[in-house]
Coordinates of C-alpha atoms and ligand atoms in Angstrom, one line a residue:
X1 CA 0.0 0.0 0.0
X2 CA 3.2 2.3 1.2
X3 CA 4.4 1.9 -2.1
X4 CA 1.3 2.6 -4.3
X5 CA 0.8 5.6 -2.3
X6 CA 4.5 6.6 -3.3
X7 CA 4.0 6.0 -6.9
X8 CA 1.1 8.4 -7.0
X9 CA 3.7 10.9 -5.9
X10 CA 6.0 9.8 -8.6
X11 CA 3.0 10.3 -11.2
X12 CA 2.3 13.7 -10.5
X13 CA 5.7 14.5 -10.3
X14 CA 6.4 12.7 -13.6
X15 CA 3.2 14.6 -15.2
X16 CA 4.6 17.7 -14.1
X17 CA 7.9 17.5 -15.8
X18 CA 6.6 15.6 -18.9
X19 CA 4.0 19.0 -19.6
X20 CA 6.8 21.3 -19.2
X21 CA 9.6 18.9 -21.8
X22 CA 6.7 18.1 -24.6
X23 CA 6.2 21.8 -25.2
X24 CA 9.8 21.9 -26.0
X25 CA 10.1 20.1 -29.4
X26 CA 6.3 21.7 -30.7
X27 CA 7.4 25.5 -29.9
X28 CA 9.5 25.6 -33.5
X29 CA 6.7 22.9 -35.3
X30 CA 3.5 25.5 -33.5
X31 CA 5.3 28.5 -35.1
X32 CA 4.9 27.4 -38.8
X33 CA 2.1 25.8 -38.1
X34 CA 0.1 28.8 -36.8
X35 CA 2.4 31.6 -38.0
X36 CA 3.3 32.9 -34.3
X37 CA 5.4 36.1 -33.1
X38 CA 7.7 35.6 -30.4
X39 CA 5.5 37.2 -27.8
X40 CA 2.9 34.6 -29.5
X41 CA 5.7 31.9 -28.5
X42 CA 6.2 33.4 -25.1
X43 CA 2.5 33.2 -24.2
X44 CA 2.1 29.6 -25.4
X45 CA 4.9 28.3 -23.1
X46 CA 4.5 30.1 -20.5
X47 CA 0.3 29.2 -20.5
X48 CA 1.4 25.9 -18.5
X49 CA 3.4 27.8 -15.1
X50 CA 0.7 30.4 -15.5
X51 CA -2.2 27.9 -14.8
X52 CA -0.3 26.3 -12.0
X53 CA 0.3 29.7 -10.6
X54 CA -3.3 30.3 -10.5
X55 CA -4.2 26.9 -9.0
X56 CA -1.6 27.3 -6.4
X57 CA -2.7 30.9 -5.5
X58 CA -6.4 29.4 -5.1
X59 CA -5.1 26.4 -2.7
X60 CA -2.7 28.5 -1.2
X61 CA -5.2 30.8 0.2
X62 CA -7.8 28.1 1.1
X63 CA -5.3 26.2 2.8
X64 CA -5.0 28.0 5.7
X65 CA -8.8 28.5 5.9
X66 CA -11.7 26.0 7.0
X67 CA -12.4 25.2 3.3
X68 CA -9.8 22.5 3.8
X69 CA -12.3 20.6 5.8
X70 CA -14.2 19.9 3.0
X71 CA -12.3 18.9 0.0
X72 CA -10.9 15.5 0.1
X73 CA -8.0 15.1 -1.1
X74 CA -8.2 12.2 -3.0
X75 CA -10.7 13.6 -4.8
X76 CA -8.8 16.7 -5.7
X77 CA -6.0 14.7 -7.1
X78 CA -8.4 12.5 -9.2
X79 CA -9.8 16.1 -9.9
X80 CA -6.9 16.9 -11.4
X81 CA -5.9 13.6 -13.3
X82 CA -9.4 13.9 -15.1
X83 CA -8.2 17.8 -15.7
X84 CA -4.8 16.1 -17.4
X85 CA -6.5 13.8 -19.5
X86 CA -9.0 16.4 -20.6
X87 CA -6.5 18.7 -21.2
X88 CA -4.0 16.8 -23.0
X89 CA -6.9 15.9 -25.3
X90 CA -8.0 19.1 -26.0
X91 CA -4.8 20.7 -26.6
X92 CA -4.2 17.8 -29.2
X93 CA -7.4 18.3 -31.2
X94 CA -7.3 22.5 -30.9
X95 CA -8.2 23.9 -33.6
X96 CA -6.5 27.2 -33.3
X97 CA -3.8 28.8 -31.1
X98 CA -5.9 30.8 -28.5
X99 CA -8.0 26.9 -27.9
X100 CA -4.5 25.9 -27.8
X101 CA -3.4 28.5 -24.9
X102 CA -6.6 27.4 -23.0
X103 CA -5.6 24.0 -22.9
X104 CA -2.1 24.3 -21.9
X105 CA -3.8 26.9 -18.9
X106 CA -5.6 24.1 -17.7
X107 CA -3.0 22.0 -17.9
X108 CA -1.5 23.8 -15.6
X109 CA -4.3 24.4 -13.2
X110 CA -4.1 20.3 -12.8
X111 CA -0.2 20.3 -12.6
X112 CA -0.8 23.3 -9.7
X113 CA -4.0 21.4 -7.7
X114 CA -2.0 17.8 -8.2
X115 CA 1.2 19.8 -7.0
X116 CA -0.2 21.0 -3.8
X117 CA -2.3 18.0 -2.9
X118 CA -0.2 15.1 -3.6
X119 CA 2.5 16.0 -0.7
X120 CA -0.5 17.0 1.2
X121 CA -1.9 13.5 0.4
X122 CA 1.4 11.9 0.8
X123 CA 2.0 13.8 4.0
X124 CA -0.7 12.7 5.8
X125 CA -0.5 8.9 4.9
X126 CA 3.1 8.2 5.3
X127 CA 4.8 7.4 8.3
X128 CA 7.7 10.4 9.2
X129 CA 10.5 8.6 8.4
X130 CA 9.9 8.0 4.8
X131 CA 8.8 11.9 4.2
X132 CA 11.7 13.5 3.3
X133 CA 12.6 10.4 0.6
X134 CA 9.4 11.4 -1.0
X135 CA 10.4 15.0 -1.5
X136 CA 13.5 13.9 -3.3
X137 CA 11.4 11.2 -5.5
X138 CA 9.3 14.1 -6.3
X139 CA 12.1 15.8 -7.9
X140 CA 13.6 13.0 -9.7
X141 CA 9.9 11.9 -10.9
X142 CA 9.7 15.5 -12.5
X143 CA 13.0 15.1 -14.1
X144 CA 12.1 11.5 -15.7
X145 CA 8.8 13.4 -17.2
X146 CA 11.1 16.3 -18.5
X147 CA 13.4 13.1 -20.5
X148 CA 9.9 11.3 -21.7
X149 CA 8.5 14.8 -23.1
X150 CA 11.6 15.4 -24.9
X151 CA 11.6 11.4 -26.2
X152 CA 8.0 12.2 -27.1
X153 CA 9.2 15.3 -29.4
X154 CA 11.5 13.1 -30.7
X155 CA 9.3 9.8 -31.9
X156 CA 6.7 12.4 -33.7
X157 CA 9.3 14.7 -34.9
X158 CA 9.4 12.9 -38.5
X159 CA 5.9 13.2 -38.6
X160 CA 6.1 17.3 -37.4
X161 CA 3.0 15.2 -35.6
X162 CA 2.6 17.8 -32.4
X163 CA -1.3 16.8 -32.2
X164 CA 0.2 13.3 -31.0
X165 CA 2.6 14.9 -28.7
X166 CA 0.1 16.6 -26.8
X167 CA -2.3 13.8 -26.6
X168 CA 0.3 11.3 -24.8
X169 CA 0.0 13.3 -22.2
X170 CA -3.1 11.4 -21.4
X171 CA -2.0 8.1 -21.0
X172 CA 0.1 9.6 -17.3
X173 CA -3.5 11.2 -16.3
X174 CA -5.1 7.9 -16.8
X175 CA -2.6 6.2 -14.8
X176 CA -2.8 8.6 -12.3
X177 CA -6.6 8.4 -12.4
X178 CA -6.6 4.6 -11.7
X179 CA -4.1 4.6 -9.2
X180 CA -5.7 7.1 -7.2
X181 CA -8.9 5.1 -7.9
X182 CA -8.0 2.5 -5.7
X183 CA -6.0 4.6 -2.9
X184 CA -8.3 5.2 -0.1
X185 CA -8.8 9.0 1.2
X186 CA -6.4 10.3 3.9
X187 CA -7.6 8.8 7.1
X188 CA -7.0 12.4 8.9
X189 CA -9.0 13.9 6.8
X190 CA -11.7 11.3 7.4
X191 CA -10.8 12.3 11.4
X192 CA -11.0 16.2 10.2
X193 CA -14.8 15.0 9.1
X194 CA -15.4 13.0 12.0
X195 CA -15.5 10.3 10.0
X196 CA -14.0 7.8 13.2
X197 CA -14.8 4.5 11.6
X198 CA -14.0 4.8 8.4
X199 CA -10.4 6.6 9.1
X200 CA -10.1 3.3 11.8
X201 CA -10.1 1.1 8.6
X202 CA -7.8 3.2 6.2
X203 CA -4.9 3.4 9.3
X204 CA -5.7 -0.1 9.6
X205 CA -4.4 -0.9 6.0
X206 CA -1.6 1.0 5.6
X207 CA 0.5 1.4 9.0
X208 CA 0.6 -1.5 10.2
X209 CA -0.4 0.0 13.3
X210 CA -0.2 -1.9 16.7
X211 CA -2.7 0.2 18.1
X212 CA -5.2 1.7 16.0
X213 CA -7.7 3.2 18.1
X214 CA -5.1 4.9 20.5
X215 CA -3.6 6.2 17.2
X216 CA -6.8 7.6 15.9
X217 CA -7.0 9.3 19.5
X218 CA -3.7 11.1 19.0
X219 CA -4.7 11.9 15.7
X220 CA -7.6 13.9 17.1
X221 CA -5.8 15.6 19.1
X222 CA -3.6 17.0 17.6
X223 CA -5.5 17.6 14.5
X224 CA -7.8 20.7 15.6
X225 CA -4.7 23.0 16.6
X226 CA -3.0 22.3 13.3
X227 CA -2.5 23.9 10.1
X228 CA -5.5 24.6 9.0
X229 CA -6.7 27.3 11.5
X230 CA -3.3 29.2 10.7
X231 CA -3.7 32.7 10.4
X232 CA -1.4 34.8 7.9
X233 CA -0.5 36.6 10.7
X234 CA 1.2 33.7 12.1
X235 CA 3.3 33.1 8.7
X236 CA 4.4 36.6 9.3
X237 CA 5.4 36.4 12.4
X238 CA 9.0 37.7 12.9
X239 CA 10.0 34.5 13.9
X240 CA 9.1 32.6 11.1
X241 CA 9.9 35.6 8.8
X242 CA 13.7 33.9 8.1
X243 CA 12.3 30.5 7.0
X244 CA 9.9 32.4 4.9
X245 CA 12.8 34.7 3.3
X246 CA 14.8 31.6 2.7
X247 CA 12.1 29.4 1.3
X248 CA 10.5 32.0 -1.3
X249 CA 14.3 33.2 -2.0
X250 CA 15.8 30.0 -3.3
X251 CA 12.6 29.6 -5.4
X252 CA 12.7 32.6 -6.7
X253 CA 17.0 32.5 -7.5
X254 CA 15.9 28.9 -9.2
X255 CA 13.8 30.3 -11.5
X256 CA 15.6 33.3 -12.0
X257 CA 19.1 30.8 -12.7
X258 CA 17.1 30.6 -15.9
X259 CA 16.4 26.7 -15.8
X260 CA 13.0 26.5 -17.5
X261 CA 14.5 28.6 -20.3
X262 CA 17.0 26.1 -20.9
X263 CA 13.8 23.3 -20.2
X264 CA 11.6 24.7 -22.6
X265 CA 13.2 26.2 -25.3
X266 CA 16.2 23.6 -25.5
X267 CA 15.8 23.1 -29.2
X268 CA 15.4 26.3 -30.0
X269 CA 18.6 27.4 -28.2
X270 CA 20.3 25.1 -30.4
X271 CA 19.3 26.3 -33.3
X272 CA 20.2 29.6 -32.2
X273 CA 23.8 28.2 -32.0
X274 CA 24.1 26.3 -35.0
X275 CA 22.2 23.0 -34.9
X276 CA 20.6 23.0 -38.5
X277 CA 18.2 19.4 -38.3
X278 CA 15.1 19.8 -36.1
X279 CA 15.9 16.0 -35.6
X280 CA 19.6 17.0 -34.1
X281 CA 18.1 20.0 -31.8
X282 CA 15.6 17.5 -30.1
X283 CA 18.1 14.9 -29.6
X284 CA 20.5 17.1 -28.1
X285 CA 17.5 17.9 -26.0
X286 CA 17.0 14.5 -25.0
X287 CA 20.5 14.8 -24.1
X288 CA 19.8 18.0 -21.5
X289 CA 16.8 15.9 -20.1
X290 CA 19.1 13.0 -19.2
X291 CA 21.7 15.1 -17.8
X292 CA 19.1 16.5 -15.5
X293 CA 18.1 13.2 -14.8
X294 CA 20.8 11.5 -13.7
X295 CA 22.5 14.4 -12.2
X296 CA 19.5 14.5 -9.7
X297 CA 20.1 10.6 -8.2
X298 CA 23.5 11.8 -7.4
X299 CA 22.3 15.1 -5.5
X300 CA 20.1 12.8 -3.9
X301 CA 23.0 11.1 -2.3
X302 CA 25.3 14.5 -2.3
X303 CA 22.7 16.2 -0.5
X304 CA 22.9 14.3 3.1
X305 CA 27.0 14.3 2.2
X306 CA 27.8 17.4 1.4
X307 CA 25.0 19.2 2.8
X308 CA 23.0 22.2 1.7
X309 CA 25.3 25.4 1.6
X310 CA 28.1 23.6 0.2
X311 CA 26.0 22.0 -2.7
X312 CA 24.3 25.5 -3.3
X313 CA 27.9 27.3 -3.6
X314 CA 28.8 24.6 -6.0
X315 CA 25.6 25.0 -7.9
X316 CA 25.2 28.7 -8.2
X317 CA 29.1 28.9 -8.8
X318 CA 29.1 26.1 -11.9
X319 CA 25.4 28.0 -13.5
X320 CA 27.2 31.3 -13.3
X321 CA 30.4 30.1 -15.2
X322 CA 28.6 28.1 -17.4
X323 CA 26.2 30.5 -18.5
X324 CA 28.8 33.3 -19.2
X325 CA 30.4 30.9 -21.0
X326 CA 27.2 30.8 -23.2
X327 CA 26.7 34.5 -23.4
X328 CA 30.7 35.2 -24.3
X329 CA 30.1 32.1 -26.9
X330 CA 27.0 33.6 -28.6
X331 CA 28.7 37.2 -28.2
X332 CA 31.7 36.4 -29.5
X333 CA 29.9 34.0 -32.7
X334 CA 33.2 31.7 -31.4
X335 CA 34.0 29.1 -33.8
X336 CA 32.7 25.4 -33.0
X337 CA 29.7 27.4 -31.2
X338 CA 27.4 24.8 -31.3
X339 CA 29.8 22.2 -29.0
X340 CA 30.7 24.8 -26.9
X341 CA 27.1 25.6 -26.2
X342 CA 26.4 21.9 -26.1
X343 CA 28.7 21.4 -23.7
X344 CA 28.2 24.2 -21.6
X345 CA 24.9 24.0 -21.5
X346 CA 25.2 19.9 -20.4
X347 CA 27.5 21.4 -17.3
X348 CA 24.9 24.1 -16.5
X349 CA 22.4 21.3 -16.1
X350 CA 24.3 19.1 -14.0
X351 CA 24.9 22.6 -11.5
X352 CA 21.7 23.1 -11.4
X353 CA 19.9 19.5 -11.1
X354 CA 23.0 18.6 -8.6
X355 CA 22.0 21.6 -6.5
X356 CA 19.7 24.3 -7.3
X357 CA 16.7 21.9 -8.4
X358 CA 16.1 19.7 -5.4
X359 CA 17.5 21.7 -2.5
X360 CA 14.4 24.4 -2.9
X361 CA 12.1 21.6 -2.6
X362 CA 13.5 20.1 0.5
X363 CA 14.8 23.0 2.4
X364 CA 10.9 23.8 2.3
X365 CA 9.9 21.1 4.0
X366 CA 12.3 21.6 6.4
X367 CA 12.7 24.6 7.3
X368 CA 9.2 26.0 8.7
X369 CA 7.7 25.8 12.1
X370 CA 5.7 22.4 12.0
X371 CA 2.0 23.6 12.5
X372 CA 3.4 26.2 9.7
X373 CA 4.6 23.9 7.3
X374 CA 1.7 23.6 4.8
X375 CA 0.9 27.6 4.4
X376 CA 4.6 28.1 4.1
X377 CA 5.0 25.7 1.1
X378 CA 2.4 27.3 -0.5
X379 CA 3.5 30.6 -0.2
X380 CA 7.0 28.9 -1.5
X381 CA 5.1 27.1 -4.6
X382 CA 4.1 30.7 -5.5
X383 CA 7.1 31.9 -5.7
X384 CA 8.4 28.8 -7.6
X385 CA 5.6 29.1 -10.4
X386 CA 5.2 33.0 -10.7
X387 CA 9.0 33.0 -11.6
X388 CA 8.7 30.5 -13.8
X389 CA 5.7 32.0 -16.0
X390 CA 7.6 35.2 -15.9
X391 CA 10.6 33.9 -17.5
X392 CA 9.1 31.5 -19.6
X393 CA 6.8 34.5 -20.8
X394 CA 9.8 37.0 -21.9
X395 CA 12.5 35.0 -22.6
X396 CA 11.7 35.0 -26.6
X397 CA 10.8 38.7 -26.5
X398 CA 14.5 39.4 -24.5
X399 CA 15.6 37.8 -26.9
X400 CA 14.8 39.6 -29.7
X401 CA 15.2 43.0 -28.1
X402 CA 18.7 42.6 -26.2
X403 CA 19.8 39.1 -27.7
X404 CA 20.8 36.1 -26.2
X405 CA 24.2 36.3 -24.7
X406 CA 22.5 39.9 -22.4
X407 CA 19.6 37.3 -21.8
X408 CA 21.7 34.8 -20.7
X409 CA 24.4 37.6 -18.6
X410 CA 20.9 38.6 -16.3
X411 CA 20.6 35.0 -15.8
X412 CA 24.0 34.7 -14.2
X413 CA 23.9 37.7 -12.3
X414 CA 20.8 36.1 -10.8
X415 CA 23.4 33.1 -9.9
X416 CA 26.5 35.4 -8.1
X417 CA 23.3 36.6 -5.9
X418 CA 22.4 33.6 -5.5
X419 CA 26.3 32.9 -4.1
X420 CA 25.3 36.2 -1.9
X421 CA 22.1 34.9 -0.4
X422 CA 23.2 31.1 0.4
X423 CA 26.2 33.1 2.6
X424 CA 24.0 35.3 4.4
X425 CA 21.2 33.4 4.6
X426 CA 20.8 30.0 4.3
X427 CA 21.1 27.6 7.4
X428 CA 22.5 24.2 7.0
X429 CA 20.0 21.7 7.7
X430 CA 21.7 18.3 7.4
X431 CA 21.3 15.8 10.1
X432 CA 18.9 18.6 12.0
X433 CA 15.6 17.3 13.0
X434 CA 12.7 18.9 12.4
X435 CA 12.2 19.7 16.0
X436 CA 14.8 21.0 16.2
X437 CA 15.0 23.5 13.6
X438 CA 11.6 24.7 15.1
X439 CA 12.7 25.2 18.7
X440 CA 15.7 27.2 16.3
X441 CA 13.0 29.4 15.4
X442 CA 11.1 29.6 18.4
X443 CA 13.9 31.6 20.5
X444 CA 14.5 33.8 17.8
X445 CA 18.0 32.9 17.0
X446 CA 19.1 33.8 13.0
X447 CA 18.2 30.7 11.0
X448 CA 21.5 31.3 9.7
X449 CA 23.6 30.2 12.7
X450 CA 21.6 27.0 12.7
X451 CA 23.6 23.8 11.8
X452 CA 27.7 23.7 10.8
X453 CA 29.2 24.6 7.7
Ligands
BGC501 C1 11.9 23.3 -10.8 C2 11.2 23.2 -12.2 C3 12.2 22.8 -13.2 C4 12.8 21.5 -12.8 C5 13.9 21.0 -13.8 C6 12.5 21.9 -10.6 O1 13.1 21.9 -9.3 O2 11.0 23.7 -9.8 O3 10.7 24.5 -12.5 O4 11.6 22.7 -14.5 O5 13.4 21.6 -11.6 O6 14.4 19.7 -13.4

């Protein structure tokens, strides 16, 4: 059951990155196709964060209010698979680009509703120990979808078939819409609803609890002074203003490092440099997706190593060098541009998937008060999504205004303050319990003095 309930996780995670790689190889098809501008380009892309920023905005209000009572939550994620499923559908058979947008929004409103109540889900089935695995298969599910999107663009590329790109992205919604199917509802929800015996059989099934009904008791009481009668006040709270600071920033520098640039206009950028084939541009695509991919399992293990600051020094430092790399190429039209972009853009993706792409998403879950946790991360997933719509939206207009190598120079200043930030502000949070990073918090010391390194 533990492990169905982690492969839901996977799915949604695999559905997010799979939305955000198939757009990739249909951009440069879509602009023939329907004779777009760039800001025609930009709008289209970005139409997938921009949906999940909505969706999150809506949860993220209503989960610090009473509404959480009465949504279950595994009915907002099958919600949301039937969303993907209709979505993918009806992006494949649009018949003209503004259709087309509307999809990909509502695409986005399911990647935004399954992003905020999976872990939700996922949070309040598994036992504690297995949590913070989760948040790392999260990130490693998205980059897997990112590889299948860009495999995707690949197999229909012959074809210039982007109708069957988009409609793929079904078959993950209907997996995610049977396995939910047969996943039972979050027994403390079912407490939430006073639903006693029902959440008795649901604990029953899945921990292997000695005890059920003394369980269930603590359980209850617990549950009424929890998260969901936060009050924004609370989340402002000078005290919990550092973990805030810390959680928004390092979205915010991820997005702004310029990743979902790199993510969704891969082919495109190597055309730019020289790659003539559309064939060549998608499989040096696939190439950037496996990159990410792999380099992710390895910041799994580097993370608990390493720990946080030193990985994000590493990260920020490799993405800055990388990218002026790319700016000085394009600048300088070097010869051999396209393998120096190639390459330079493989090593800005293994900086950032070691690095900036999973330590945002951990040190959220770590780093807020517990009763806290849940508004926090959706104030973080905000952040995280209006960044990425805003960069999506303007990178083919910067382009065509100040050109790629300036594009790709803001990107990298965005990194060194990155560098800045991690110094002064980010605590180290390897090997610190949860507990304690709250008590941490609690007497007011600087989140930065917490941990070593
Ligand atoms: C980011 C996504 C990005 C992905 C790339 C994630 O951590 O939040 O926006 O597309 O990494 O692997």
């Amino acid at each position: 059951m533990i492990y169905l309930i982690a492969s839901v996780a996977a799915i949604a995670g695999f559905l997010f990155g799979f939305d955000e790689g198939v757009i990739a190889g249909i951009l440069g098809v879509l602009k023939a196709h329907f004779h777009l501008s760039k800001t025609d380009i930009g709008i289209l892309a970005s139409a997938l964060p921009l949906g999940a920023l909505f969706a999150s905005l809506i949860l993220g209000s209503y989960i610090s209010t009473k509404l959480t009572y009465y949504v279950g939550r595994r009915t907002a994620i099958l919600a949301a698979a039937v969303l993907f499923v209709f979505s993918a559908l009806a992006a494949a058979l649009a018949p003209n680009y503004w259709l087309l947008v509307t999809a990909r929004v509502v695409t986005g409103l399911a990647i935004g509703l399954a992003g905020v109540m999976t872990p939700l889900y996922i949070a309040e089935m598994m036992p504690a120990r297995v949590r913070g695995r989760l948040v790392s298969a999260y990130q490693l599910a998205i980059t897997i979808g990112i590889v299948f999107g860009y495999i995707v663009n690949y197999l229909f590329v012959y074809g210039v078939n982007w109708r069957w790109m988009f409609a793929s992205g079904a078959i993950p919604g209907l997996v995610l819409f049977v396995g939910m199917w047969f996943l039972p509802e979050s027994h403390r929800w079912l407490l939430l609803n006073n639903k006693h015996d029902k959440a008795a059989e649901v604990l029953d099934k899945i921990h292997t609890s000695k005890d059920v009904e003394h369980d269930i008791h603590e359980i209850e009481e617990t549950i009424h002074h929890e998260e969901n009668l936060v009050r924004w006040r609370e989340i402002l709270a000078p005290m919990v203003r550092p973990a805030l600071l810390v959680a928004m920033m390092l979205f915010v520098l991820q997005q702004m490092s310029g990743i979902n640039v790199v993510i969704y206009y891969a082919p495109s950028i190597f055309k730019d440099v020289g790659f003539s084939s559309n064939a060549t541009q998608i499989l040096a695509s696939v190439g950037v997706g496996a990159v990410n991919m792999l380099s992710t399992v390895l910041a799994m293990w580097l993370i608990e190593k390493l720990g946080r600051r030193k990985l994000l020094y590493i990260g920020f430092a490799g993405t800055t060098i990388t990218l002026a790399i790319i700016a000085l190429g394009t600048y300088t039209q070097a010869q051999y541009l396209d393998w120096i972009a190639f390459i330079a853009t493989m090593a800005y993706i293994f900086f950032f998937a070691v690095s900036l792409g999973p330590i945002p998403h951990i040190m959220m879950s770590e780093v807020f008060p517990i009763h806290l946790r849940n508004t926090g991360m959706g104030i973080a997933s905000i952040c995280n999504w209006g960044f990425n719509f805003l960069v999506v939206l303007t990178f083919p207009d910067l382009v065509r205004s100040i050109g790629l190598s300036t594009t790709f120079i803001i990107y990298a200043v965005a990194c060194v303050i990155g560098l800045v930030f991690t110094y002064f502000y980010v605590p180290e949070t390897k090997g610190v319990s949860l507990e304690a990073i709250t008590e941490h918090l609690l007497h007011r010391k600087p989140l930065r003095t917490l941990g070593k390194g």
